[in-house]
Amino acid sequence: MGNVGTLAQRELGAYFLSPIAYAVLAMFLFASGMAFGLGTFSAGEEASLRELLQFWIVLILVFVLPMLTMRLISDELRGGTIETLMTAPVTESQIVLGKFLGAFLFYLILIAALLLYPLLLQFFGPVDPKLLVCHYIGLLLIGALYIAVGLFFSACTKHQVVAVLLSFTVLALMTFASQELAQKFSAGWLRVLLQQLSVRAHFHDFVRGMLDLNHVVFFLTTTGVFLFLTVKRLEMRRWQ
């Protein structure tokens, strides 16, 4: 785990030296702030985080997290430093986990900023701490999945723009399109499959305050699958 921690620190430090990371941070804060202000404090609407979380935050993360992950491996591929990294005394699994944890730590900074909103809601009424914990568990899980997807596509190409577009397309399909397609089928295995693949459907229960183990398993398993695919992609490069 020493190599993983070193790589994670390296990636986290690289974010603070990258203008893209600050652009992502600014975009996230601006977009979430606008969504919170317009959706939460609308006349006649409930003053809660539900409106913000059940659609807007998910949509924002689909856009910003691919930009956060696009350089993780593609930058190494473009600069030719991937060969140096892979000849170092680290395994492909350690490289992937280190880069994943570095991006995830930066993501924690992003969602920590959302703690301001419950503090503002305290002026309008009590905020249920158990519900807030459930919200953040959901945000941690969905963020981990999105980062794993972005990391995989970053390992597939040396072009960062291509990595962003591929990540965004797959995340949009997993988050929104699968749920919309499921509604077109009245019954059957295809409807069940699409519902199970819908990230947004799994995340909604966390927004409602329901901590269902099935949803936790879905996010952890899917994240693990994309991390595994990323490791295999790097192993393929070793033999090319």
PDB file of C-alpha atoms in Angstrom:
ATOM      1  CA  MET A   1       0.000   0.000   0.000  1.00  0.00           C
ATOM      2  CA  GLY A   2       3.030   2.281   0.283  1.00  0.00           C
ATOM      3  CA  ASN A   3       3.314   2.576  -3.496  1.00  0.00           C
ATOM      4  CA  VAL A   4      -0.422   3.241  -3.796  1.00  0.00           C
ATOM      5  CA  GLY A   5      -0.258   6.018  -1.205  1.00  0.00           C
ATOM      6  CA  THR A   6       2.754   7.609  -2.909  1.00  0.00           C
ATOM      7  CA  LEU A   7       1.013   7.573  -6.295  1.00  0.00           C
ATOM      8  CA  ALA A   8      -2.181   8.975  -4.765  1.00  0.00           C
ATOM      9  CA  GLN A   9      -0.242  11.857  -3.183  1.00  0.00           C
ATOM     10  CA  ARG A  10       1.480  12.490  -6.498  1.00  0.00           C
ATOM     11  CA  GLU A  11      -1.819  12.683  -8.372  1.00  0.00           C
ATOM     12  CA  LEU A  12      -3.483  14.839  -5.744  1.00  0.00           C
ATOM     13  CA  GLY A  13      -0.547  17.245  -5.810  1.00  0.00           C
ATOM     14  CA  ALA A  14      -0.677  17.340  -9.613  1.00  0.00           C
ATOM     15  CA  TYR A  15      -4.293  18.513  -9.450  1.00  0.00           C
ATOM     16  CA  PHE A  16      -3.319  21.609  -7.479  1.00  0.00           C
ATOM     17  CA  LEU A  17      -0.733  22.421 -10.157  1.00  0.00           C
ATOM     18  CA  SER A  18      -3.208  21.956 -12.999  1.00  0.00           C
ATOM     19  CA  PRO A  19      -5.464  24.775 -14.251  1.00  0.00           C
ATOM     20  CA  ILE A  20      -8.004  22.175 -15.362  1.00  0.00           C
ATOM     21  CA  ALA A  21      -8.575  21.091 -11.763  1.00  0.00           C
ATOM     22  CA  TYR A  22      -9.321  24.667 -10.705  1.00  0.00           C
ATOM     23  CA  ALA A  23     -11.630  25.050 -13.715  1.00  0.00           C
ATOM     24  CA  VAL A  24     -13.474  21.872 -12.679  1.00  0.00           C
ATOM     25  CA  LEU A  25     -13.739  23.145  -9.112  1.00  0.00           C
ATOM     26  CA  ALA A  26     -15.092  26.504 -10.294  1.00  0.00           C
ATOM     27  CA  MET A  27     -17.597  24.860 -12.661  1.00  0.00           C
ATOM     28  CA  PHE A  28     -18.812  22.497  -9.956  1.00  0.00           C
ATOM     29  CA  LEU A  29     -19.255  25.244  -7.368  1.00  0.00           C
ATOM     30  CA  PHE A  30     -20.992  27.600  -9.816  1.00  0.00           C
ATOM     31  CA  ALA A  31     -23.337  24.966 -11.267  1.00  0.00           C
ATOM     32  CA  SER A  32     -24.253  23.413  -7.910  1.00  0.00           C
ATOM     33  CA  GLY A  33     -24.728  26.864  -6.371  1.00  0.00           C
ATOM     34  CA  MET A  34     -27.076  27.903  -9.160  1.00  0.00           C
ATOM     35  CA  ALA A  35     -29.021  24.648  -8.920  1.00  0.00           C
ATOM     36  CA  PHE A  36     -29.292  24.986  -5.144  1.00  0.00           C
ATOM     37  CA  GLY A  37     -30.385  28.617  -5.248  1.00  0.00           C
ATOM     38  CA  LEU A  38     -32.932  28.248  -8.038  1.00  0.00           C
ATOM     39  CA  GLY A  39     -34.275  24.815  -7.109  1.00  0.00           C
ATOM     40  CA  THR A  40     -34.311  24.963  -3.331  1.00  0.00           C
ATOM     41  CA  PHE A  41     -35.590  28.447  -2.738  1.00  0.00           C
ATOM     42  CA  SER A  42     -38.312  28.516  -5.392  1.00  0.00           C
ATOM     43  CA  ALA A  43     -41.645  29.827  -4.192  1.00  0.00           C
ATOM     44  CA  GLY A  44     -43.818  27.066  -2.798  1.00  0.00           C
ATOM     45  CA  GLU A  45     -41.055  24.442  -2.982  1.00  0.00           C
ATOM     46  CA  GLU A  46     -39.723  22.402  -0.076  1.00  0.00           C
ATOM     47  CA  ALA A  47     -36.485  23.790   1.372  1.00  0.00           C
ATOM     48  CA  SER A  48     -34.380  20.621   1.160  1.00  0.00           C
ATOM     49  CA  LEU A  49     -31.486  19.146  -0.790  1.00  0.00           C
ATOM     50  CA  ARG A  50     -33.727  16.678  -2.610  1.00  0.00           C
ATOM     51  CA  GLU A  51     -34.192  18.817  -5.711  1.00  0.00           C
ATOM     52  CA  LEU A  52     -30.470  19.468  -5.925  1.00  0.00           C
ATOM     53  CA  LEU A  53     -29.407  15.843  -5.489  1.00  0.00           C
ATOM     54  CA  GLN A  54     -32.000  13.865  -7.384  1.00  0.00           C
ATOM     55  CA  PHE A  55     -31.142  15.435 -10.757  1.00  0.00           C
ATOM     56  CA  TRP A  56     -28.814  18.417 -10.824  1.00  0.00           C
ATOM     57  CA  ILE A  57     -25.821  17.065  -8.916  1.00  0.00           C
ATOM     58  CA  VAL A  58     -25.908  13.850 -10.939  1.00  0.00           C
ATOM     59  CA  LEU A  59     -25.997  15.832 -14.180  1.00  0.00           C
ATOM     60  CA  ILE A  60     -23.157  18.095 -13.023  1.00  0.00           C
ATOM     61  CA  LEU A  61     -20.997  15.115 -12.048  1.00  0.00           C
ATOM     62  CA  VAL A  62     -21.570  13.467 -15.431  1.00  0.00           C
ATOM     63  CA  PHE A  63     -20.017  16.573 -16.991  1.00  0.00           C
ATOM     64  CA  VAL A  64     -17.225  17.509 -14.573  1.00  0.00           C
ATOM     65  CA  LEU A  65     -15.779  14.163 -13.437  1.00  0.00           C
ATOM     66  CA  PRO A  66     -14.693  13.095 -16.954  1.00  0.00           C
ATOM     67  CA  MET A  67     -12.727  16.353 -17.106  1.00  0.00           C
ATOM     68  CA  LEU A  68     -11.190  15.519 -13.739  1.00  0.00           C
ATOM     69  CA  THR A  69     -10.069  12.062 -14.849  1.00  0.00           C
ATOM     70  CA  MET A  70      -9.148  12.633 -18.489  1.00  0.00           C
ATOM     71  CA  ARG A  71      -5.450  13.302 -17.841  1.00  0.00           C
ATOM     72  CA  LEU A  72      -4.814  10.546 -15.289  1.00  0.00           C
ATOM     73  CA  ILE A  73      -3.369   8.008 -17.717  1.00  0.00           C
ATOM     74  CA  SER A  74      -3.786   9.605 -21.151  1.00  0.00           C
ATOM     75  CA  ASP A  75      -1.309  12.299 -20.144  1.00  0.00           C
ATOM     76  CA  GLU A  76       1.210   9.578 -19.315  1.00  0.00           C
ATOM     77  CA  LEU A  77       0.535   7.945 -22.683  1.00  0.00           C
ATOM     78  CA  ARG A  78       0.904  11.186 -24.611  1.00  0.00           C
ATOM     79  CA  GLY A  79       4.089  12.220 -22.810  1.00  0.00           C
ATOM     80  CA  GLY A  80       5.675   8.773 -22.999  1.00  0.00           C
ATOM     81  CA  THR A  81       6.113   8.607 -19.220  1.00  0.00           C
ATOM     82  CA  ILE A  82       3.893   5.529 -18.967  1.00  0.00           C
ATOM     83  CA  GLU A  83       6.856   3.325 -19.937  1.00  0.00           C
ATOM     84  CA  THR A  84       8.952   4.810 -17.144  1.00  0.00           C
ATOM     85  CA  LEU A  85       6.102   4.335 -14.678  1.00  0.00           C
ATOM     86  CA  MET A  86       5.520   0.722 -15.695  1.00  0.00           C
ATOM     87  CA  THR A  87       9.207  -0.172 -15.409  1.00  0.00           C
ATOM     88  CA  ALA A  88       9.260   1.180 -11.849  1.00  0.00           C
ATOM     89  CA  PRO A  89       8.781  -1.317  -8.984  1.00  0.00           C
ATOM     90  CA  VAL A  90       5.000  -0.923  -9.017  1.00  0.00           C
ATOM     91  CA  THR A  91       2.292  -3.175 -10.395  1.00  0.00           C
ATOM     92  CA  GLU A  92      -0.489  -2.187 -12.757  1.00  0.00           C
ATOM     93  CA  SER A  93      -2.971  -2.592  -9.918  1.00  0.00           C
ATOM     94  CA  GLN A  94      -0.989  -0.181  -7.739  1.00  0.00           C
ATOM     95  CA  ILE A  95      -0.835   2.365 -10.570  1.00  0.00           C
ATOM     96  CA  VAL A  96      -4.591   2.197 -11.111  1.00  0.00           C
ATOM     97  CA  LEU A  97      -5.446   2.335  -7.400  1.00  0.00           C
ATOM     98  CA  GLY A  98      -3.017   5.202  -6.798  1.00  0.00           C
ATOM     99  CA  LYS A  99      -4.471   7.297  -9.596  1.00  0.00           C
ATOM    100  CA  PHE A 100      -8.014   6.404  -8.585  1.00  0.00           C
ATOM    101  CA  LEU A 101      -7.425   7.419  -4.963  1.00  0.00           C
ATOM    102  CA  GLY A 102      -5.730  10.665  -6.011  1.00  0.00           C
ATOM    103  CA  ALA A 103      -8.770  11.645  -8.090  1.00  0.00           C
ATOM    104  CA  PHE A 104     -11.157  10.465  -5.372  1.00  0.00           C
ATOM    105  CA  LEU A 105      -9.418  12.618  -2.748  1.00  0.00           C
ATOM    106  CA  PHE A 106      -9.864  15.659  -4.979  1.00  0.00           C
ATOM    107  CA  TYR A 107     -13.511  14.671  -5.430  1.00  0.00           C
ATOM    108  CA  LEU A 108     -13.898  14.704  -1.637  1.00  0.00           C
ATOM    109  CA  ILE A 109     -12.882  18.374  -1.736  1.00  0.00           C
ATOM    110  CA  LEU A 110     -15.625  19.030  -4.299  1.00  0.00           C
ATOM    111  CA  ILE A 111     -18.428  17.446  -2.315  1.00  0.00           C
ATOM    112  CA  ALA A 112     -17.153  18.918   0.961  1.00  0.00           C
ATOM    113  CA  ALA A 113     -18.198  22.276  -0.475  1.00  0.00           C
ATOM    114  CA  LEU A 114     -21.783  20.986  -0.551  1.00  0.00           C
ATOM    115  CA  LEU A 115     -21.830  20.991   3.257  1.00  0.00           C
ATOM    116  CA  LEU A 116     -22.480  24.722   3.033  1.00  0.00           C
ATOM    117  CA  TYR A 117     -26.000  24.071   1.757  1.00  0.00           C
ATOM    118  CA  PRO A 118     -27.308  22.153   4.813  1.00  0.00           C
ATOM    119  CA  LEU A 119     -25.924  24.962   6.971  1.00  0.00           C
ATOM    120  CA  LEU A 120     -27.980  27.461   4.978  1.00  0.00           C
ATOM    121  CA  LEU A 121     -31.068  25.264   5.262  1.00  0.00           C
ATOM    122  CA  GLN A 122     -30.770  25.376   9.050  1.00  0.00           C
ATOM    123  CA  PHE A 123     -32.132  28.928   8.880  1.00  0.00           C
ATOM    124  CA  PHE A 124     -35.392  27.569   7.418  1.00  0.00           C
ATOM    125  CA  GLY A 125     -35.812  24.433   9.506  1.00  0.00           C
ATOM    126  CA  PRO A 126     -34.006  21.461  11.043  1.00  0.00           C
ATOM    127  CA  VAL A 127     -31.916  19.230   8.787  1.00  0.00           C
ATOM    128  CA  ASP A 128     -32.090  15.494   9.478  1.00  0.00           C
ATOM    129  CA  PRO A 129     -28.479  14.374  10.130  1.00  0.00           C
ATOM    130  CA  LYS A 130     -29.280  10.751   9.227  1.00  0.00           C
ATOM    131  CA  LEU A 131     -30.671  11.869   5.878  1.00  0.00           C
ATOM    132  CA  LEU A 132     -27.579  13.992   5.296  1.00  0.00           C
ATOM    133  CA  VAL A 133     -25.303  11.021   6.020  1.00  0.00           C
ATOM    134  CA  CYS A 134     -27.296   8.936   3.540  1.00  0.00           C
ATOM    135  CA  HIS A 135     -26.916  11.675   0.928  1.00  0.00           C
ATOM    136  CA  TYR A 136     -23.161  11.715   1.335  1.00  0.00           C
ATOM    137  CA  ILE A 137     -22.823   7.941   1.215  1.00  0.00           C
ATOM    138  CA  GLY A 138     -24.629   8.076  -2.125  1.00  0.00           C
ATOM    139  CA  LEU A 139     -22.372  10.890  -3.352  1.00  0.00           C
ATOM    140  CA  LEU A 140     -19.259   8.945  -2.365  1.00  0.00           C
ATOM    141  CA  LEU A 141     -20.444   5.834  -4.193  1.00  0.00           C
ATOM    142  CA  ILE A 142     -21.580   7.549  -7.373  1.00  0.00           C
ATOM    143  CA  GLY A 143     -18.393   9.628  -7.471  1.00  0.00           C
ATOM    144  CA  ALA A 144     -16.223   6.518  -7.116  1.00  0.00           C
ATOM    145  CA  LEU A 145     -18.059   4.874 -10.017  1.00  0.00           C
ATOM    146  CA  TYR A 146     -17.766   7.906 -12.282  1.00  0.00           C
ATOM    147  CA  ILE A 147     -14.051   8.265 -11.515  1.00  0.00           C
ATOM    148  CA  ALA A 148     -13.466   4.573 -12.285  1.00  0.00           C
ATOM    149  CA  VAL A 149     -15.245   4.954 -15.637  1.00  0.00           C
ATOM    150  CA  GLY A 150     -13.223   8.068 -16.488  1.00  0.00           C
ATOM    151  CA  LEU A 151      -9.988   6.351 -15.450  1.00  0.00           C
ATOM    152  CA  PHE A 152     -10.711   3.414 -17.745  1.00  0.00           C
ATOM    153  CA  PHE A 153     -11.238   5.590 -20.801  1.00  0.00           C
ATOM    154  CA  SER A 154      -8.193   7.656 -19.891  1.00  0.00           C
ATOM    155  CA  ALA A 155      -6.221   4.403 -20.183  1.00  0.00           C
ATOM    156  CA  CYS A 156      -7.730   3.690 -23.602  1.00  0.00           C
ATOM    157  CA  THR A 157      -6.390   6.733 -25.446  1.00  0.00           C
ATOM    158  CA  LYS A 158      -3.620   9.304 -25.278  1.00  0.00           C
ATOM    159  CA  HIS A 159      -6.010  12.038 -26.412  1.00  0.00           C
ATOM    160  CA  GLN A 160      -7.662  13.719 -23.438  1.00  0.00           C
ATOM    161  CA  VAL A 161     -10.563  15.104 -25.476  1.00  0.00           C
ATOM    162  CA  VAL A 162     -11.405  11.614 -26.725  1.00  0.00           C
ATOM    163  CA  ALA A 163     -11.234  10.290 -23.150  1.00  0.00           C
ATOM    164  CA  VAL A 164     -13.658  13.005 -22.001  1.00  0.00           C
ATOM    165  CA  LEU A 165     -16.135  12.319 -24.798  1.00  0.00           C
ATOM    166  CA  LEU A 166     -16.085   8.548 -24.284  1.00  0.00           C
ATOM    167  CA  SER A 167     -16.485   8.915 -20.514  1.00  0.00           C
ATOM    168  CA  PHE A 168     -19.306  11.422 -20.858  1.00  0.00           C
ATOM    169  CA  THR A 169     -21.157   9.238 -23.386  1.00  0.00           C
ATOM    170  CA  VAL A 170     -20.963   6.088 -21.274  1.00  0.00           C
ATOM    171  CA  LEU A 171     -21.884   7.910 -18.057  1.00  0.00           C
ATOM    172  CA  ALA A 172     -24.854   9.595 -19.743  1.00  0.00           C
ATOM    173  CA  LEU A 173     -26.057   6.212 -21.017  1.00  0.00           C
ATOM    174  CA  MET A 174     -25.610   4.549 -17.621  1.00  0.00           C
ATOM    175  CA  THR A 175     -27.202   7.413 -15.714  1.00  0.00           C
ATOM    176  CA  PHE A 176     -30.050   8.712 -17.853  1.00  0.00           C
ATOM    177  CA  ALA A 177     -30.589   6.707 -21.042  1.00  0.00           C
ATOM    178  CA  SER A 178     -30.965   3.321 -19.325  1.00  0.00           C
ATOM    179  CA  GLN A 179     -33.737   4.661 -17.078  1.00  0.00           C
ATOM    180  CA  GLU A 180     -35.557   6.286 -19.988  1.00  0.00           C
ATOM    181  CA  LEU A 181     -35.298   3.125 -22.091  1.00  0.00           C
ATOM    182  CA  ALA A 182     -36.590   0.987 -19.214  1.00  0.00           C
ATOM    183  CA  GLN A 183     -39.804   3.018 -19.147  1.00  0.00           C
ATOM    184  CA  LYS A 184     -40.486   2.054 -22.756  1.00  0.00           C
ATOM    185  CA  PHE A 185     -40.868  -1.602 -21.774  1.00  0.00           C
ATOM    186  CA  SER A 186     -43.914  -2.573 -19.730  1.00  0.00           C
ATOM    187  CA  ALA A 187     -42.375  -5.793 -18.414  1.00  0.00           C
ATOM    188  CA  GLY A 188     -39.829  -8.471 -19.135  1.00  0.00           C
ATOM    189  CA  TRP A 189     -36.180  -9.182 -18.482  1.00  0.00           C
ATOM    190  CA  LEU A 190     -34.989  -6.260 -20.621  1.00  0.00           C
ATOM    191  CA  ARG A 191     -36.860  -3.740 -18.466  1.00  0.00           C
ATOM    192  CA  VAL A 192     -35.429  -5.308 -15.302  1.00  0.00           C
ATOM    193  CA  LEU A 193     -31.907  -5.279 -16.770  1.00  0.00           C
ATOM    194  CA  LEU A 194     -32.103  -1.617 -17.782  1.00  0.00           C
ATOM    195  CA  GLN A 195     -33.469  -0.656 -14.372  1.00  0.00           C
ATOM    196  CA  GLN A 196     -30.620  -2.499 -12.682  1.00  0.00           C
ATOM    197  CA  LEU A 197     -28.069  -0.715 -14.879  1.00  0.00           C
ATOM    198  CA  SER A 198     -29.525   2.741 -14.208  1.00  0.00           C
ATOM    199  CA  VAL A 199     -27.118   4.632 -11.949  1.00  0.00           C
ATOM    200  CA  ARG A 200     -29.679   7.337 -11.269  1.00  0.00           C
ATOM    201  CA  ALA A 201     -32.289   4.797 -10.136  1.00  0.00           C
ATOM    202  CA  HIS A 202     -29.840   3.343  -7.614  1.00  0.00           C
ATOM    203  CA  PHE A 203     -28.796   6.778  -6.417  1.00  0.00           C
ATOM    204  CA  HIS A 204     -32.382   7.986  -5.855  1.00  0.00           C
ATOM    205  CA  ASP A 205     -32.880   5.802  -2.813  1.00  0.00           C
ATOM    206  CA  PHE A 206     -29.928   7.502  -1.119  1.00  0.00           C
ATOM    207  CA  VAL A 207     -31.595  10.860  -1.848  1.00  0.00           C
ATOM    208  CA  ARG A 208     -34.775   9.580  -0.210  1.00  0.00           C
ATOM    209  CA  GLY A 209     -32.807   8.467   2.836  1.00  0.00           C
ATOM    210  CA  MET A 210     -32.942   4.725   2.121  1.00  0.00           C
ATOM    211  CA  LEU A 211     -29.651   2.904   2.705  1.00  0.00           C
ATOM    212  CA  ASP A 212     -30.229  -0.271   0.691  1.00  0.00           C
ATOM    213  CA  LEU A 213     -27.399  -2.817   0.618  1.00  0.00           C
ATOM    214  CA  ASN A 214     -28.328  -3.773  -2.961  1.00  0.00           C
ATOM    215  CA  HIS A 215     -27.489  -0.260  -4.154  1.00  0.00           C
ATOM    216  CA  VAL A 216     -24.209  -0.245  -2.225  1.00  0.00           C
ATOM    217  CA  VAL A 217     -23.250  -3.571  -3.817  1.00  0.00           C
ATOM    218  CA  PHE A 218     -24.163  -2.243  -7.277  1.00  0.00           C
ATOM    219  CA  PHE A 219     -21.904   0.794  -6.966  1.00  0.00           C
ATOM    220  CA  LEU A 220     -18.996  -1.103  -5.407  1.00  0.00           C
ATOM    221  CA  THR A 221     -19.213  -3.933  -7.941  1.00  0.00           C
ATOM    222  CA  THR A 222     -19.480  -1.659 -10.973  1.00  0.00           C
ATOM    223  CA  THR A 223     -16.617   0.495  -9.722  1.00  0.00           C
ATOM    224  CA  GLY A 224     -14.526  -2.633  -9.202  1.00  0.00           C
ATOM    225  CA  VAL A 225     -15.309  -3.855 -12.732  1.00  0.00           C
ATOM    226  CA  PHE A 226     -14.073  -0.637 -14.340  1.00  0.00           C
ATOM    227  CA  LEU A 227     -10.942  -0.591 -12.171  1.00  0.00           C
ATOM    228  CA  PHE A 228     -10.289  -4.216 -13.159  1.00  0.00           C
ATOM    229  CA  LEU A 229     -10.713  -3.337 -16.852  1.00  0.00           C
ATOM    230  CA  THR A 230      -8.267  -0.460 -16.424  1.00  0.00           C
ATOM    231  CA  VAL A 231      -5.675  -2.796 -14.903  1.00  0.00           C
ATOM    232  CA  LYS A 232      -6.130  -5.212 -17.799  1.00  0.00           C
ATOM    233  CA  ARG A 233      -5.760  -2.372 -20.272  1.00  0.00           C
ATOM    234  CA  LEU A 234      -2.415  -1.406 -18.749  1.00  0.00           C
ATOM    235  CA  GLU A 235      -1.313  -5.035 -18.739  1.00  0.00           C
ATOM    236  CA  MET A 236      -2.053  -5.184 -22.474  1.00  0.00           C
ATOM    237  CA  ARG A 237       0.253  -2.215 -23.042  1.00  0.00           C
ATOM    238  CA  ARG A 238       3.089  -4.021 -21.286  1.00  0.00           C
ATOM    239  CA  TRP A 239       2.960  -6.742 -23.909  1.00  0.00           C
ATOM    240  CA  GLN A 240       2.473  -4.510 -26.955  1.00  0.00           C
TER     241      GLN A 240
END
